[in-house]
mmCIF file of N, CA and C in Angstrom:
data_model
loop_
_atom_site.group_PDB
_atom_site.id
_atom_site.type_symbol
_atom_site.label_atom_id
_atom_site.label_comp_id
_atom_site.label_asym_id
_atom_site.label_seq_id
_atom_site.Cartn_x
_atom_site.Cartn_y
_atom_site.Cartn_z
ATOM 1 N N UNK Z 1 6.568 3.757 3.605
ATOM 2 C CA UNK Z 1 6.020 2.588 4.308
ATOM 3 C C UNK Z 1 6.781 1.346 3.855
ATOM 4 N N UNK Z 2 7.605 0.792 5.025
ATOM 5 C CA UNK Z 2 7.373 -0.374 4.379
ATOM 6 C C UNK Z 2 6.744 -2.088 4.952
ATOM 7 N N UNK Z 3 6.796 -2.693 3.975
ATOM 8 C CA UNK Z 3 5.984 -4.016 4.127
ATOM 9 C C UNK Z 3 6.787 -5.250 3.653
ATOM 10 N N UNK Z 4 6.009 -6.286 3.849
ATOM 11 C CA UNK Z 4 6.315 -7.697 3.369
ATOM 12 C C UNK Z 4 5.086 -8.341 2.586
ATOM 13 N N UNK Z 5 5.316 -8.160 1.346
ATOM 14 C CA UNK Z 5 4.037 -8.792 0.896
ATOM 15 C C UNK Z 5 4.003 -10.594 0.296
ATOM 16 N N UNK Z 6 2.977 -11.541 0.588
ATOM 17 C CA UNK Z 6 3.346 -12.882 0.035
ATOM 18 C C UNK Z 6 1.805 -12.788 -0.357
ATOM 19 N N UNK Z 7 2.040 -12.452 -2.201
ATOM 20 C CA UNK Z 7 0.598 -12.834 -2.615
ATOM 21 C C UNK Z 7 0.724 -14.082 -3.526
ATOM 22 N N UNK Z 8 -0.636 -14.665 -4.318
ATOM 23 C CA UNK Z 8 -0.501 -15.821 -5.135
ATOM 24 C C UNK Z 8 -1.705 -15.134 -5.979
ATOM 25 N N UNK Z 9 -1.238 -15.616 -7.316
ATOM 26 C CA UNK Z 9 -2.394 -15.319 -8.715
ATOM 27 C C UNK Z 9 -1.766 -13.849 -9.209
ATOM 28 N N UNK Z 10 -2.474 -13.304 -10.238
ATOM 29 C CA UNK Z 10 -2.447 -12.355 -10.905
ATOM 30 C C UNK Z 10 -2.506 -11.301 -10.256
ATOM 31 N N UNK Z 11 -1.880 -10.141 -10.219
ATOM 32 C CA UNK Z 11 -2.523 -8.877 -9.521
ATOM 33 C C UNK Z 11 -1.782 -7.921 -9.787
ATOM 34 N N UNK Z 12 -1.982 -6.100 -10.097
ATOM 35 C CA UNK Z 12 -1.425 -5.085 -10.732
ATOM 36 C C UNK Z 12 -1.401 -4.344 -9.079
ATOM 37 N N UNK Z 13 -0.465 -3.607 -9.224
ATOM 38 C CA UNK Z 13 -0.098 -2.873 -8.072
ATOM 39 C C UNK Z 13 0.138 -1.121 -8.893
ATOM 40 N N UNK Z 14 -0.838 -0.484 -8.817
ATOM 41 C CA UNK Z 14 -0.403 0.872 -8.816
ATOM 42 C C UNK Z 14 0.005 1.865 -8.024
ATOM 43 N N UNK Z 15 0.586 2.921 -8.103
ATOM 44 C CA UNK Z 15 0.832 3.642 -6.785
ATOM 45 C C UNK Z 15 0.007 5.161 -7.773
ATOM 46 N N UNK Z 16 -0.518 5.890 -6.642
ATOM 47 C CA UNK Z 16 -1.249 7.202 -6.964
ATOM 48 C C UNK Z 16 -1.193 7.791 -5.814
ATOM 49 N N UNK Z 17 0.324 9.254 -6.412
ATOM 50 C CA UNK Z 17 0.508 9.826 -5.746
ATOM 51 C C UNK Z 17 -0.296 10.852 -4.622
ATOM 52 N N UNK Z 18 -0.264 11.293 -3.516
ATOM 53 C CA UNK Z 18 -1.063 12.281 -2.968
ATOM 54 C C UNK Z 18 -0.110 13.297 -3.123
ATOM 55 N N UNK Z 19 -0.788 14.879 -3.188
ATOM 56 C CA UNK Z 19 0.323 15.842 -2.619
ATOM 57 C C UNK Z 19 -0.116 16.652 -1.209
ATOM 58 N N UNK Z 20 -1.165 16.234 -0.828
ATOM 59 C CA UNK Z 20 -1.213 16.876 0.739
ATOM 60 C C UNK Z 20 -1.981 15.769 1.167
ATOM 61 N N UNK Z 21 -1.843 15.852 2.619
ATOM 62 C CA UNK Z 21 -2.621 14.618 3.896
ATOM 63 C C UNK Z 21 -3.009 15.450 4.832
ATOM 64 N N UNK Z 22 -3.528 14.804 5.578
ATOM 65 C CA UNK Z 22 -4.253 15.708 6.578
ATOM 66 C C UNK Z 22 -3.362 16.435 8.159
ATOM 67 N N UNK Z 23 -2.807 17.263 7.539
ATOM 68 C CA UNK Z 23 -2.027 17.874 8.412
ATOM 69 C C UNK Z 23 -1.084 16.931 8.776
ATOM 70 N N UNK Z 24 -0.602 16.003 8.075
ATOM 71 C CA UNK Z 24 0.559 15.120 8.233
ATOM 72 C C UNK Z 24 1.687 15.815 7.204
ATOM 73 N N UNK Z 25 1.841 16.665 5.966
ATOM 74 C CA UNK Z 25 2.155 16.951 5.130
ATOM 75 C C UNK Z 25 2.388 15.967 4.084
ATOM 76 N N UNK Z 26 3.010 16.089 3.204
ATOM 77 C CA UNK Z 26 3.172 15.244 1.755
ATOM 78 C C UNK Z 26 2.855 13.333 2.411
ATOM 79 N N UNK Z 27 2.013 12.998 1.109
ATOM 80 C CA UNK Z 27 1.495 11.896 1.740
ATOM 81 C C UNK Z 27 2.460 10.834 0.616
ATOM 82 N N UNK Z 28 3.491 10.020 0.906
ATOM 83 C CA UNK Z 28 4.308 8.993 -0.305
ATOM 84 C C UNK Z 28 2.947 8.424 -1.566
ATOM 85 N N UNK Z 29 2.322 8.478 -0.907
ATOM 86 C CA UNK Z 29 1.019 7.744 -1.870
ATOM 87 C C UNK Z 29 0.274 5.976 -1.713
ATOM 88 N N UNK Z 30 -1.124 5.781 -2.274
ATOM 89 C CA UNK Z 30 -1.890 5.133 -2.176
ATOM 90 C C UNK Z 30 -1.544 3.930 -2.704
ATOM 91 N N UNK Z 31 -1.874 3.023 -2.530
ATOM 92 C CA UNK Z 31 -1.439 1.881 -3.176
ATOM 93 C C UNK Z 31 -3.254 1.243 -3.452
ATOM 94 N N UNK Z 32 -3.077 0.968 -4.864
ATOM 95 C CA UNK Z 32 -4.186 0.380 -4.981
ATOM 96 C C UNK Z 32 -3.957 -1.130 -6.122
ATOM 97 N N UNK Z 33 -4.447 -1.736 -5.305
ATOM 98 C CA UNK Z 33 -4.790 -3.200 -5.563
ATOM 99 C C UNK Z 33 -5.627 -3.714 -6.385
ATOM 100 N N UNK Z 34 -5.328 -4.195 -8.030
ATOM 101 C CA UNK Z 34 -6.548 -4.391 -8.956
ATOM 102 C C UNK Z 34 -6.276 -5.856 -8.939
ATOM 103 N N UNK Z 35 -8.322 -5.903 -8.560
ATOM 104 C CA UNK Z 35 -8.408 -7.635 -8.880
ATOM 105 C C UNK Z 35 -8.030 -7.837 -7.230
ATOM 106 N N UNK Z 36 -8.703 -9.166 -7.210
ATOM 107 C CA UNK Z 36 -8.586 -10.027 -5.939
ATOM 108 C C UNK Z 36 -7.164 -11.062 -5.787
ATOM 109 N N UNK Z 37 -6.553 -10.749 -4.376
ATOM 110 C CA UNK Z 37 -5.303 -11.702 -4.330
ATOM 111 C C UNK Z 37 -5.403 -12.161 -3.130
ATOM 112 N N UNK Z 38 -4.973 -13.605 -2.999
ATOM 113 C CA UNK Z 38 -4.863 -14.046 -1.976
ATOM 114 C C UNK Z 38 -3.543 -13.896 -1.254
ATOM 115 N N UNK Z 39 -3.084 -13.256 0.085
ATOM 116 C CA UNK Z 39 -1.955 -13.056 0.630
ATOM 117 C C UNK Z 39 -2.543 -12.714 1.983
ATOM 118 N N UNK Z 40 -1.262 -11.995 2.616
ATOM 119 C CA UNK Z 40 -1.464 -11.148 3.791
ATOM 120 C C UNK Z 40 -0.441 -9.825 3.484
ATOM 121 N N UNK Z 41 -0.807 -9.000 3.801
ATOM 122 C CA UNK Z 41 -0.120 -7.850 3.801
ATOM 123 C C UNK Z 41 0.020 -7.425 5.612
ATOM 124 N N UNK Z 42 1.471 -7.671 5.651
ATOM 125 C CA UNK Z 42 2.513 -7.141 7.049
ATOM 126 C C UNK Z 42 3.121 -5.770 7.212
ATOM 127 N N UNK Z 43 2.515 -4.907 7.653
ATOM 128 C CA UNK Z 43 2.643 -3.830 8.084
ATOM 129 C C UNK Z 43 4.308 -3.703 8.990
ATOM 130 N N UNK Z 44 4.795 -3.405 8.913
ATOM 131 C CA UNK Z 44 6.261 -3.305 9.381
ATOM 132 C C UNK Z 44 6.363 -1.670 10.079
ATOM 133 N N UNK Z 45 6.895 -1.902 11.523
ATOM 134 C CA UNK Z 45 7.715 -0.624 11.866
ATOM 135 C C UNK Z 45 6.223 0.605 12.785
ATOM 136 N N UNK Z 46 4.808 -0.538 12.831
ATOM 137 C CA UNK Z 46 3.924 0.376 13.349
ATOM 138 C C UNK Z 46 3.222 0.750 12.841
ATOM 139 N N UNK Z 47 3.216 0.747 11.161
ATOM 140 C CA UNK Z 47 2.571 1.534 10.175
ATOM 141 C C UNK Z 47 1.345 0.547 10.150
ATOM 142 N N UNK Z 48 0.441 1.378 9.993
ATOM 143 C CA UNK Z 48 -1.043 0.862 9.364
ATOM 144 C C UNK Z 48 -1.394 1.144 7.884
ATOM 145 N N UNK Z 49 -1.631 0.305 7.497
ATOM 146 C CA UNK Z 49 -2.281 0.085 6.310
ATOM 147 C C UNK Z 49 -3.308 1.026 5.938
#
């Protein structure tokens, strides 16, 4: 996936891999967001969030 991200303040970005999706096969993985940020996150190329 990719994106354009413009956040402001503190914030940890982990990634946690999947190894299967739902009949999509191998999933790149989750992105999870610790703590509150102010931005927008831009989905690029069609992809949904």
């Amino acid at each position: 996936m990719v994106m354009t991200m413009r956040a402001s303040g503190p914030f940890k970005v982990t990634m946690e891999p999947q190894t299967q999706g739902a009949s999509e096969g191998p999933v790149p993985g989750k992105l999870l967001l610790d703590k509150h940020f102010h931005g927008d996150l831009s989905p690029l190329e069609g992809q949904a969030l």
